[in-house]
CSV table of C-alpha atoms and ligand atoms in Angstrom, one decimal:
chain,number,residue,atom,x,y,z
A,1,MET,CA,84.6,21.0,-3.2
A,2,GLU,CA,84.1,24.2,-1.3
A,3,LYS,CA,80.6,24.5,0.2
A,4,LEU,CA,78.1,26.6,-1.6
A,5,ILE,CA,77.2,29.8,0.1
A,6,ILE,CA,73.7,28.6,0.7
A,7,GLU,CA,75.1,25.7,2.6
A,8,LYS,CA,76.9,28.0,4.9
A,9,SER,CA,73.7,29.8,5.9
A,10,ILE,CA,73.0,30.0,9.6
A,11,ALA,CA,69.6,31.3,10.7
A,12,GLY,CA,69.8,34.8,12.1
A,13,ARG,CA,73.3,35.6,10.8
A,14,LYS,CA,73.6,39.0,9.1
A,15,GLY,CA,75.9,40.6,6.6
A,16,PHE,CA,74.6,44.1,7.1
A,17,SER,CA,73.2,46.5,9.7
A,18,ILE,CA,71.1,49.5,9.0
A,19,PRO,CA,70.4,52.4,11.4
A,20,THR,CA,67.1,52.4,13.3
A,21,LEU,CA,64.3,54.2,11.6
A,22,ASP,CA,64.1,57.9,12.5
A,23,VAL,CA,61.1,58.9,10.3
A,24,PRO,CA,57.5,57.7,10.5
A,25,ALA,CA,57.2,54.1,9.3
A,26,ARG,CA,55.1,53.5,6.2
A,27,ASP,CA,53.2,50.3,5.4
A,28,ILE,CA,54.4,49.5,1.8
A,29,LYS,CA,51.8,46.7,1.6
A,30,ALA,CA,49.0,49.3,1.8
A,31,ASP,CA,50.2,50.7,-1.5
A,32,LEU,CA,50.3,47.4,-3.4
A,33,THR,CA,47.6,45.1,-4.6
A,34,GLU,CA,47.7,41.7,-2.9
A,35,LYS,CA,48.7,39.8,-6.1
A,36,PHE,CA,52.1,41.4,-5.9
A,37,PHE,CA,52.8,40.2,-2.3
A,38,ARG,CA,55.6,37.6,-2.1
A,39,LYS,CA,54.0,34.2,-1.4
A,40,SER,CA,57.1,32.5,0.0
A,41,ASP,CA,60.5,33.6,1.4
A,42,LEU,CA,63.4,34.4,-0.9
A,43,ASN,CA,65.6,31.7,0.6
A,44,LEU,CA,68.7,33.9,0.7
A,45,PRO,CA,71.7,32.6,2.5
A,46,GLU,CA,72.1,34.1,6.0
A,47,VAL,CA,75.8,34.8,6.2
A,48,SER,CA,78.2,37.5,7.6
A,49,GLU,CA,79.8,40.2,5.5
A,50,ASN,CA,83.1,38.4,5.8
A,51,GLU,CA,81.6,35.2,4.4
A,52,VAL,CA,80.1,37.1,1.5
A,53,ALA,CA,83.4,38.8,0.7
A,54,ARG,CA,85.2,35.4,0.8
A,55,HIS,CA,82.6,33.8,-1.4
A,56,TYR,CA,83.1,36.3,-4.2
A,57,VAL,CA,86.9,36.4,-3.9
A,58,LYS,CA,87.0,32.6,-4.1
A,59,LEU,CA,84.8,32.7,-7.2
A,60,SER,CA,87.0,35.4,-8.8
A,61,LYS,CA,90.0,33.3,-8.2
A,62,LEU,CA,88.5,30.5,-10.3
A,63,ASN,CA,88.5,32.9,-13.3
A,64,TYR,CA,91.6,33.4,-15.4
A,65,CYS,CA,92.4,37.0,-16.3
A,66,ILE,CA,95.1,38.9,-18.0
A,67,GLU,CA,96.5,40.0,-14.5
A,68,ASP,CA,97.1,36.2,-13.9
A,69,GLY,CA,99.3,35.8,-16.9
A,70,LEU,CA,99.7,35.6,-20.7
A,71,TYR,CA,96.3,35.0,-22.4
A,72,PRO,CA,97.1,33.8,-26.0
A,73,LEU,CA,93.5,33.5,-27.2
A,74,GLY,CA,94.0,34.2,-30.9
A,75,SER,CA,91.7,36.8,-32.5
A,76,CYS,CA,90.5,38.0,-29.1
A,77,THR,CA,93.4,40.3,-28.3
A,78,MET,CA,93.6,39.6,-24.6
A,79,LYS,CA,96.2,42.2,-23.9
A,80,TYR,CA,96.9,44.1,-20.7
A,81,ASN,CA,94.6,47.1,-20.2
A,82,PRO,CA,96.3,50.0,-18.5
A,83,LYS,CA,94.6,50.9,-15.2
A,84,VAL,CA,94.6,54.6,-16.0
A,85,ASN,CA,91.7,53.8,-18.3
A,86,GLU,CA,89.7,52.8,-15.3
A,87,LEU,CA,90.6,55.9,-13.5
A,88,THR,CA,89.2,58.2,-16.3
A,89,ALA,CA,86.2,56.0,-16.9
A,90,SER,CA,85.2,56.2,-13.2
A,91,LEU,CA,85.5,60.0,-13.0
A,92,PRO,CA,82.1,61.0,-11.5
A,93,GLY,CA,81.5,63.5,-14.4
A,94,PHE,CA,81.6,60.6,-16.8
A,95,ALA,CA,80.4,57.6,-14.7
A,96,LYS,CA,77.4,59.3,-13.3
A,97,LEU,CA,76.3,61.1,-16.4
A,98,HIS,CA,72.6,60.6,-17.3
A,99,PRO,CA,72.5,59.4,-20.9
A,100,TYR,CA,69.6,61.7,-21.7
A,101,SER,CA,71.0,64.9,-20.1
A,102,HIS,CA,70.7,68.1,-22.2
A,103,ASP,CA,73.6,68.8,-24.5
A,104,LYS,CA,74.5,71.9,-22.6
A,105,HIS,CA,75.2,69.8,-19.5
A,106,THR,CA,77.2,67.2,-21.3
A,107,GLN,CA,79.7,69.2,-23.3
A,108,GLY,CA,82.7,67.3,-21.9
A,109,ALA,CA,81.3,63.9,-22.8
A,110,LEU,CA,80.3,65.1,-26.3
A,111,GLN,CA,83.7,66.5,-26.8
A,112,LEU,CA,85.2,63.2,-25.9
A,113,MET,CA,83.0,61.3,-28.3
A,114,TYR,CA,83.7,63.8,-31.1
A,115,GLU,CA,87.5,63.6,-30.6
A,116,LEU,CA,87.4,59.8,-30.3
A,117,ALA,CA,85.5,59.6,-33.6
A,118,GLU,CA,88.0,62.0,-35.2
A,119,ALA,CA,90.9,59.9,-33.9
A,120,LEU,CA,89.3,56.7,-35.3
A,121,LYS,CA,88.7,58.3,-38.6
A,122,GLU,CA,92.4,59.3,-38.8
A,123,ILE,CA,93.6,55.8,-37.7
A,124,THR,CA,91.4,54.1,-40.3
A,125,GLY,CA,91.8,56.7,-43.0
A,126,LEU,CA,88.0,56.9,-43.4
A,127,ASP,CA,85.5,59.8,-43.5
A,128,GLY,CA,82.6,59.1,-41.1
A,129,CYS,CA,82.2,57.3,-37.8
A,130,SER,CA,79.5,56.0,-35.5
A,131,LEU,CA,80.4,55.1,-31.9
A,132,GLN,CA,77.0,53.4,-31.2
A,133,PRO,CA,77.5,49.7,-31.9
A,134,ALA,CA,78.1,47.7,-28.7
A,135,ALA,CA,80.4,45.0,-30.1
A,136,GLY,CA,82.4,43.9,-33.1
A,137,SER,CA,79.5,41.8,-34.4
A,138,HIS,CA,77.1,44.6,-33.8
A,139,GLY,CA,79.4,46.9,-35.8
A,140,GLU,CA,79.3,44.3,-38.7
A,141,PHE,CA,75.5,44.3,-38.6
A,142,THR,CA,75.4,48.1,-38.5
A,143,GLY,CA,77.9,48.4,-41.3
A,144,ILE,CA,76.0,45.9,-43.5
A,145,LEU,CA,72.8,47.8,-42.9
A,146,THR,CA,74.5,50.9,-44.2
A,147,PHE,CA,75.4,48.9,-47.4
A,148,LYS,CA,71.8,47.8,-47.8
A,149,ALA,CA,70.6,51.4,-47.3
A,150,TYR,CA,73.1,52.7,-49.8
A,151,HIS,CA,72.0,50.2,-52.5
A,152,GLU,CA,68.3,50.8,-51.8
A,153,ASP,CA,68.9,54.6,-52.0
A,154,ARG,CA,70.3,54.1,-55.5
A,155,GLY,CA,67.3,52.0,-56.4
A,156,ASP,CA,69.5,48.9,-56.9
A,157,ALA,CA,67.2,46.2,-55.6
A,158,LYS,CA,68.9,43.0,-56.9
A,159,ARG,CA,72.0,43.1,-54.7
A,160,LYS,CA,71.2,40.4,-52.2
A,161,LYS,CA,74.6,38.7,-51.8
A,162,ILE,CA,77.5,39.3,-49.4
A,163,LEU,CA,80.7,37.4,-50.3
A,164,ILE,CA,82.7,36.1,-47.3
A,165,PRO,CA,85.9,34.0,-47.2
A,166,ASP,CA,85.8,30.5,-45.7
A,167,SER,CA,88.4,31.6,-43.1
A,168,ALA,CA,86.2,34.3,-41.7
A,169,HIS,CA,85.1,34.7,-38.1
A,170,GLY,CA,81.6,33.2,-37.6
A,171,THR,CA,80.1,36.6,-36.8
A,172,ASN,CA,80.6,37.8,-40.4
A,173,PRO,CA,78.1,35.4,-42.1
A,174,ALA,CA,75.8,35.7,-39.0
A,175,SER,CA,75.7,39.5,-39.2
A,176,ALA,CA,75.1,39.6,-43.0
A,177,ALA,CA,72.4,37.0,-42.7
A,178,ILE,CA,70.6,38.9,-39.9
A,179,ALA,CA,70.8,42.0,-42.1
A,180,GLY,CA,68.8,40.0,-44.7
A,181,PHE,CA,71.5,38.9,-47.2
A,182,ASP,CA,72.4,35.6,-48.7
A,183,ILE,CA,76.0,34.5,-48.0
A,184,VAL,CA,78.4,33.3,-50.7
A,185,SER,CA,81.5,31.6,-49.4
A,186,ILE,CA,84.9,32.4,-51.1
A,187,LYS,CA,87.7,29.8,-51.0
A,188,SER,CA,91.1,30.3,-49.5
A,189,ASN,CA,94.2,29.3,-51.6
A,190,ASP,CA,97.2,27.2,-50.5
A,191,LYS,CA,98.8,30.4,-49.2
A,192,GLY,CA,95.9,31.0,-46.8
A,193,ARG,CA,94.7,34.0,-48.8
A,194,ILE,CA,91.6,34.7,-50.9
A,195,ASP,CA,91.5,32.6,-54.0
A,196,ILE,CA,91.3,35.4,-56.6
A,197,ALA,CA,89.9,33.2,-59.3
A,198,ASP,CA,87.1,32.0,-57.1
A,199,LEU,CA,86.3,35.6,-56.0
A,200,ALA,CA,86.3,36.8,-59.6
A,201,SER,CA,83.8,34.0,-60.6
A,202,LYS,CA,81.4,35.2,-57.9
A,203,CYS,CA,81.5,38.9,-58.6
A,204,ASN,CA,78.3,40.1,-60.4
A,205,ASP,CA,75.6,42.7,-60.2
A,206,GLU,CA,73.9,40.8,-57.3
A,207,VAL,CA,76.8,41.4,-55.0
A,208,ALA,CA,76.0,44.0,-52.3
A,209,GLY,CA,79.4,43.7,-50.7
A,210,PHE,CA,82.4,41.7,-49.6
A,211,MET,CA,83.5,41.2,-46.0
A,212,LEU,CA,87.2,40.7,-45.4
A,213,THR,CA,89.3,40.4,-42.2
A,214,ASN,CA,92.7,41.8,-42.9
A,215,PRO,CA,95.0,40.5,-41.6
A,216,ASN,CA,92.9,37.4,-41.9
A,217,THR,CA,92.1,34.9,-39.2
A,218,LEU,CA,95.3,33.0,-40.0
A,219,GLY,CA,97.3,36.1,-39.1
A,220,LEU,CA,98.2,36.7,-42.7
A,221,PHE,CA,98.0,40.0,-44.6
A,222,GLU,CA,95.9,39.8,-47.7
A,223,TYR,CA,98.5,41.3,-50.0
A,224,GLU,CA,96.3,41.0,-53.1
A,225,ILE,CA,94.0,43.6,-51.6
A,226,VAL,CA,94.4,45.9,-54.7
A,227,GLU,CA,93.2,43.1,-57.0
A,228,ILE,CA,90.4,42.3,-54.6
A,229,GLU,CA,89.2,45.9,-54.4
A,230,LYS,CA,89.2,46.2,-58.1
A,231,LEU,CA,87.0,43.1,-58.5
A,232,ILE,CA,84.5,44.2,-55.8
A,233,HIS,CA,84.1,47.8,-56.7
A,234,GLY,CA,84.2,46.8,-60.3
A,235,CYS,CA,81.0,44.8,-60.0
A,236,GLY,CA,79.3,47.6,-57.9
A,237,GLY,CA,79.8,46.0,-54.5
A,238,LEU,CA,81.1,47.6,-51.3
A,239,MET,CA,84.1,46.6,-49.3
A,240,TYR,CA,83.7,45.8,-45.6
A,241,MET,CA,86.7,45.2,-43.4
A,242,ASP,CA,86.3,43.2,-40.2
A,243,GLY,CA,88.7,45.4,-38.2
A,244,ALA,CA,88.9,43.2,-35.1
A,245,ASN,CA,92.6,42.5,-36.0
A,246,LEU,CA,93.4,46.2,-36.3
A,247,ASN,CA,96.1,45.9,-33.6
A,248,ALA,CA,98.3,44.5,-36.4
A,249,LEU,CA,97.9,47.6,-38.6
A,250,LEU,CA,97.9,50.7,-36.4
A,251,GLY,CA,100.0,53.5,-37.9
A,252,ILE,CA,101.2,51.1,-40.6
A,253,VAL,CA,98.4,50.8,-43.1
A,254,ARG,CA,94.8,52.1,-43.1
A,255,PRO,CA,91.6,50.5,-44.2
A,256,GLY,CA,90.6,53.7,-46.1
A,257,ASP,CA,93.9,53.5,-48.1
A,258,MET,CA,93.0,49.9,-49.0
A,259,LYS,CA,89.7,51.4,-50.3
A,260,PHE,CA,87.4,49.7,-47.8
A,261,ASP,CA,84.0,51.5,-47.5
A,262,CYS,CA,83.4,50.4,-43.9
A,263,VAL,CA,85.4,48.9,-41.0
A,264,HIS,CA,84.4,48.1,-37.5
A,265,ILE,CA,86.8,48.5,-34.6
A,266,ASN,CA,86.7,46.4,-31.5
A,267,LEU,CA,87.5,49.1,-28.9
A,268,HIS,CA,87.5,46.3,-26.3
A,269,LYS,CA,90.3,44.5,-28.2
A,270,THR,CA,92.5,46.9,-30.0
A,271,PHE,CA,91.9,49.9,-27.7
A,272,SER,CA,92.0,48.1,-24.4
A,273,THR,CA,88.8,47.6,-22.4
A,274,PRO,CA,88.8,44.4,-20.3
A,275,HIS,CA,86.6,41.9,-22.1
A,276,GLY,CA,85.3,38.4,-22.2
A,277,GLY,CA,82.3,36.9,-20.7
A,278,GLY,CA,80.0,39.0,-22.8
A,279,GLY,CA,80.8,42.6,-22.5
A,280,PRO,CA,80.4,45.5,-22.2
A,281,GLY,CA,82.3,46.4,-25.4
A,282,ALA,CA,82.1,48.9,-28.2
A,283,GLY,CA,82.3,48.3,-32.0
A,284,PRO,CA,82.4,51.7,-33.7
A,285,ILE,CA,82.3,51.7,-37.5
A,286,CYS,CA,84.2,54.1,-39.7
A,287,VAL,CA,82.9,54.6,-43.3
A,288,SER,CA,83.8,56.2,-46.6
A,289,GLU,CA,82.1,59.4,-47.8
A,290,LYS,CA,79.3,57.7,-49.7
A,291,LEU,CA,78.0,55.8,-46.6
A,292,ILE,CA,78.0,58.8,-44.2
A,293,PRO,CA,74.3,59.7,-44.9
A,294,PHE,CA,73.2,56.2,-43.7
A,295,LEU,CA,75.1,56.1,-40.4
A,296,PRO,CA,73.1,55.6,-37.2
A,297,THR,CA,71.6,58.7,-35.6
A,298,PRO,CA,72.4,60.8,-33.6
A,299,GLN,CA,75.9,62.0,-34.6
A,300,VAL,CA,78.0,64.3,-32.4
A,301,VAL,CA,78.7,67.5,-34.3
A,302,LYS,CA,80.9,70.4,-33.5
A,303,ASN,CA,79.9,74.0,-34.0
A,304,GLU,CA,82.7,76.4,-33.2
A,305,ASP,CA,83.4,75.5,-29.6
A,306,THR,CA,80.2,73.7,-28.7
A,307,TYR,CA,79.1,70.2,-29.4
A,308,LYS,CA,75.7,68.8,-30.0
A,309,MET,CA,73.8,65.6,-30.9
A,310,ASP,CA,72.5,65.8,-34.4
A,311,TYR,CA,69.3,63.8,-35.0
A,312,ASN,CA,68.6,65.3,-38.4
A,313,LEU,CA,69.9,62.6,-40.7
A,314,PRO,CA,67.0,61.7,-43.0
A,315,LYS,CA,68.7,58.7,-44.7
A,316,SER,CA,70.0,57.2,-41.5
A,317,ILE,CA,69.4,53.6,-40.7
A,318,GLY,CA,68.2,54.8,-37.3
A,319,LYS,CA,69.5,53.9,-33.8
A,320,VAL,CA,71.3,50.7,-33.1
A,321,HIS,CA,71.8,51.3,-29.3
A,322,SER,CA,70.0,53.2,-26.6
A,323,ALA,CA,71.5,56.5,-25.6
A,324,PHE,CA,74.9,56.8,-27.3
A,325,GLY,CA,76.4,53.4,-26.9
A,326,ASN,CA,78.6,52.0,-24.2
A,327,PHE,CA,80.1,55.3,-23.1
A,328,GLY,CA,82.5,53.9,-20.4
A,329,VAL,CA,84.3,51.9,-23.1
A,330,LEU,CA,84.6,55.0,-25.2
A,331,VAL,CA,86.3,56.8,-22.3
A,332,ARG,CA,88.8,54.0,-22.0
A,333,ALA,CA,89.6,53.9,-25.7
A,334,TYR,CA,90.0,57.7,-25.7
A,335,THR,CA,92.3,57.6,-22.8
A,336,TYR,CA,94.4,54.8,-24.3
A,337,ILE,CA,94.8,56.6,-27.6
A,338,ARG,CA,95.7,60.0,-25.9
A,339,MET,CA,98.2,58.3,-23.6
A,340,LEU,CA,100.0,56.6,-26.5
A,341,GLY,CA,99.9,59.3,-29.1
A,342,ALA,CA,100.7,58.6,-32.8
A,343,ASP,CA,104.1,57.0,-32.3
A,344,GLY,CA,102.8,54.9,-29.4
A,345,ILE,CA,99.9,53.7,-31.5
A,346,ARG,CA,102.3,52.5,-34.2
A,347,ALA,CA,104.5,50.8,-31.6
A,348,VAL,CA,101.5,48.8,-30.4
A,349,SER,CA,101.3,47.1,-33.8
A,350,GLU,CA,105.0,46.7,-34.3
A,351,ASN,CA,105.3,44.9,-30.9
A,352,ALA,CA,102.3,42.8,-31.5
A,353,ILE,CA,103.8,41.6,-34.8
A,354,MET,CA,107.3,41.0,-33.4
A,355,ASN,CA,105.9,39.1,-30.4
A,356,ALA,CA,103.9,36.8,-32.5
A,357,ASN,CA,106.8,36.1,-34.9
A,358,TYR,CA,109.1,35.4,-32.0
A,359,ILE,CA,106.9,32.7,-30.5
A,360,MET,CA,106.2,31.3,-34.0
A,361,ALA,CA,109.9,31.0,-34.7
A,362,LYS,CA,110.5,29.2,-31.4
A,363,LEU,CA,107.7,26.6,-32.0
A,364,LYS,CA,107.8,26.0,-35.7
A,365,ASN,CA,110.1,23.0,-35.8
A,366,VAL,CA,108.2,21.0,-33.3
A,367,PHE,CA,104.7,22.0,-34.4
A,368,LYS,CA,103.4,22.0,-37.9
A,369,LEU,CA,103.2,25.5,-39.3
A,370,PRO,CA,100.7,25.2,-42.2
A,371,TYR,CA,101.6,28.6,-43.7
A,372,ASP,CA,105.4,29.0,-43.3
A,373,GLU,CA,106.0,32.7,-43.6
A,374,PHE,CA,106.1,35.8,-41.4
A,375,CYS,CA,102.9,36.4,-39.6
A,376,MET,CA,101.2,39.6,-38.4
A,377,HIS,CA,99.9,39.8,-34.8
A,378,GLU,CA,98.9,36.1,-34.6
A,379,PHE,CA,99.7,32.8,-36.2
A,380,VAL,CA,98.1,29.3,-36.6
A,381,LEU,CA,99.9,26.1,-35.7
A,382,SER,CA,98.5,22.6,-36.4
A,383,GLY,CA,98.7,19.8,-33.9
A,384,ASP,CA,98.9,17.2,-36.7
A,385,PHE,CA,102.4,15.9,-35.7
A,386,GLN,CA,101.3,15.5,-32.1
A,387,LYS,CA,98.0,13.8,-33.2
A,388,GLU,CA,100.2,11.1,-34.9
A,389,LYS,CA,101.9,10.6,-31.6
A,390,GLY,CA,98.6,10.0,-29.8
A,391,PHE,CA,97.6,13.4,-28.3
A,392,SER,CA,95.6,16.3,-29.7
A,393,THR,CA,95.4,20.0,-29.8
A,394,LYS,CA,92.7,19.8,-27.2
A,395,ASP,CA,94.9,17.7,-24.9
A,396,MET,CA,97.7,20.3,-25.1
A,397,ALA,CA,95.2,23.2,-24.5
A,398,LYS,CA,94.0,21.3,-21.3
A,399,ARG,CA,97.6,20.7,-20.2
A,400,LEU,CA,98.4,24.5,-20.6
A,401,LEU,CA,95.8,25.1,-17.8
A,402,ASP,CA,97.9,23.1,-15.4
A,403,TYR,CA,100.8,25.4,-16.1
A,404,GLY,CA,98.7,28.4,-15.2
A,405,TYR,CA,98.0,29.6,-18.8
A,406,HIS,CA,94.8,30.3,-20.6
A,407,ALA,CA,94.6,28.1,-23.7
A,408,PRO,CA,94.9,29.6,-27.2
A,409,THR,CA,92.0,29.6,-29.5
A,410,ILE,CA,91.7,26.0,-30.8
A,411,TYR,CA,90.0,24.3,-33.7
A,412,PHE,CA,89.6,27.7,-35.4
A,413,PRO,CA,90.1,28.8,-38.1
A,414,LEU,CA,88.2,25.8,-39.4
A,415,ILE,CA,90.4,25.5,-42.5
A,416,VAL,CA,93.4,24.2,-40.5
A,417,HIS,CA,93.4,20.7,-38.9
A,418,GLU,CA,94.0,20.6,-35.2
A,419,ALA,CA,94.3,24.4,-35.3
A,420,MET,CA,95.9,26.4,-32.5
A,421,LEU,CA,95.5,30.2,-33.1
A,422,ILE,CA,98.1,32.0,-30.9
A,423,GLU,CA,98.1,35.8,-30.2
A,424,PRO,CA,100.6,36.8,-27.6
A,425,THR,CA,99.7,40.5,-28.0
A,426,GLU,CA,102.1,43.4,-27.7
A,427,THR,CA,101.9,43.7,-23.9
A,428,GLU,CA,104.0,40.6,-23.1
A,429,SER,CA,107.7,40.9,-22.1
A,430,PHE,CA,110.4,38.9,-23.8
A,431,GLU,CA,110.7,36.7,-20.7
A,432,SER,CA,107.0,36.0,-20.7
A,433,LEU,CA,107.0,35.0,-24.4
A,434,ASP,CA,109.9,32.6,-23.7
A,435,ASP,CA,108.2,31.0,-20.8
A,436,PHE,CA,105.0,30.4,-22.8
A,437,ALA,CA,106.9,29.0,-25.8
A,438,ASN,CA,109.0,26.8,-23.5
A,439,THR,CA,105.9,25.5,-21.8
A,440,LEU,CA,104.4,24.4,-25.1
A,441,LEU,CA,107.6,22.6,-26.0
A,442,LYS,CA,107.6,20.9,-22.6
A,443,ILE,CA,104.0,19.8,-23.2
A,444,ASP,CA,105.0,18.3,-26.5
A,445,GLN,CA,107.8,16.4,-24.7
A,446,GLU,CA,105.4,15.1,-22.0
A,447,GLY,CA,103.0,13.9,-24.7
A,448,THR,CA,105.7,12.3,-26.8
A,449,ASN,CA,106.8,10.3,-23.7
A,450,ASP,CA,103.3,9.4,-22.5
A,451,PRO,CA,100.3,10.4,-24.7
A,452,ALA,CA,97.8,9.0,-22.1
A,453,PHE,CA,99.1,11.5,-19.6
A,454,LEU,CA,98.1,14.4,-21.9
A,455,ASN,CA,94.8,12.7,-22.9
A,456,ASN,CA,93.7,13.0,-19.2
A,457,ALA,CA,94.9,16.6,-18.5
A,458,PRO,CA,94.2,18.9,-16.7
A,459,TYR,CA,95.3,17.7,-13.2
A,460,ASN,CA,95.6,21.0,-11.2
A,461,THR,CA,92.3,22.8,-12.0
A,462,PRO,CA,89.3,22.8,-9.6
A,463,TYR,CA,87.3,20.8,-12.2
A,464,LYS,CA,89.1,18.2,-14.4
A,465,ARG,CA,88.1,17.4,-17.9
A,466,LEU,CA,84.5,18.2,-18.5
A,467,ASP,CA,82.1,16.5,-20.9
A,468,ASP,CA,81.8,19.3,-23.4
A,469,ALA,CA,79.0,17.7,-25.4
A,470,LEU,CA,76.9,17.1,-22.3
A,471,ALA,CA,77.6,20.6,-21.0
A,472,ALA,CA,76.5,22.1,-24.3
A,473,ARG,CA,73.4,20.0,-24.7
A,474,ASN,CA,72.3,20.2,-21.0
A,475,LEU,CA,73.4,23.7,-20.2
A,476,ASN,CA,72.4,24.4,-16.6
A,477,LEU,CA,73.4,27.8,-15.2
A,478,ARG,CA,71.6,27.5,-11.9
A,479,TRP,CA,72.0,25.2,-8.9
B,1,LIG,C1,86.2,39.3,-31.9
B,1,LIG,C2,86.0,39.2,-33.3
B,1,LIG,C3,84.7,39.6,-33.9
B,1,LIG,C4,83.5,39.9,-33.0
B,1,LIG,O1,83.6,40.9,-32.1
B,1,LIG,P1,82.7,40.9,-30.8
B,1,LIG,O2,83.0,42.2,-30.1
B,1,LIG,O3,83.0,39.7,-30.0
B,1,LIG,O4,81.2,40.8,-31.3
B,1,LIG,C5,84.6,39.6,-35.2
B,1,LIG,N1,85.6,39.3,-36.0
B,1,LIG,C6,86.8,38.9,-35.6
B,1,LIG,C7,87.9,38.6,-36.5
B,1,LIG,C8,87.0,38.9,-34.2
B,1,LIG,O5,88.2,38.6,-33.7
């Protein structure tokens, strides 16, 4: 392996030079109490600027990114993010803005936030919006807190349950539990959709709300949404939509029209901010009329031609983020929406759906397709046929790395054996889709001829197969 940068250190070598002091020197130690003095050296590597640059560039090359190639990580929407978003987000007037500047100095930023919220309301067909949450899961938590505040405000104290399908993203039950609710799991039927009978049997006056991902994590549209809505609202519950998969619906169908009361939007997925590795992101929520009073404070409001932050929201659940959220992500989303316009926004989803169906059609005779019908923006394959031949979904995911791809999401959703959740996204060309599908077919051939070869993949990566269990149990992030 490459030497660590600390091993390249040579005493006296420098990566910087600063001008000689031209003001009177000051003894900093004189201003500090002794207990704050450093007792030993920092032990930083002594290297040249060139070596530092090479160190970081080498590290960056070990990471896979969307600029390397197709990134089919289902549910995560790893699509190409137009560089113009970076240009606008780095405009000094935005990038250097102090989060607590006076409203009269931040009119441009406030206008951007106001107009972004208006656009998201139109896209989701809902009435109110908060841009504050910093992630999808944070949006879930915020939305569920507004549900809680709504029921409490009506003096309805017995609604302690949130219903969640068994195919849901793990963040859904986690967010509802952190917000103080008990989780009730709803079964999926053999079509991969909500089992309506199971749902009906669990609807009662203890239900605060229902969380649904639509399209669900199998990439299937919940077409019985009208029935579902009647059951939930019928028992006095509220409808929450996990909108992380909104890139399948843009300009086609709106959560508000499906009568959801709240939806979170992953700006970093659907509206193109580079993500992965923990952020920053933004998970705004849009809500129906009855939840507006409970939204986080402050709200950006418009008064004729001026904008201001409104803190006067007596029933608000309060703040969920310092300042106004992750502003840079908001600028990127705004740019993306304005660059595409209404027709472009719809084309995003049409292409996402077409691309997923194209790959699915190319793979479905060789891989088991548990739900054999048209998909939305992503689809689930099962590696069951391959498992019988002696190699697993994990083996295929590892082998994909050798071919220069990121692996799809695997072993999720939990309700499919040997699952492989593939989301090619709308930004891949026809040729790129073909290459990826052909690579998976080739991997199936390799495994069919020699399962052991796949069991030991990858072969071309800097590290070969890791001991996942050991890595998880003895996590060590430092040398
Ligand atoms: C990504 C995702 C989330 C969580 O979003 P984060 O921004 O990672 O917190 C929730 N639900 C679904 C379906 C997702 O794909």
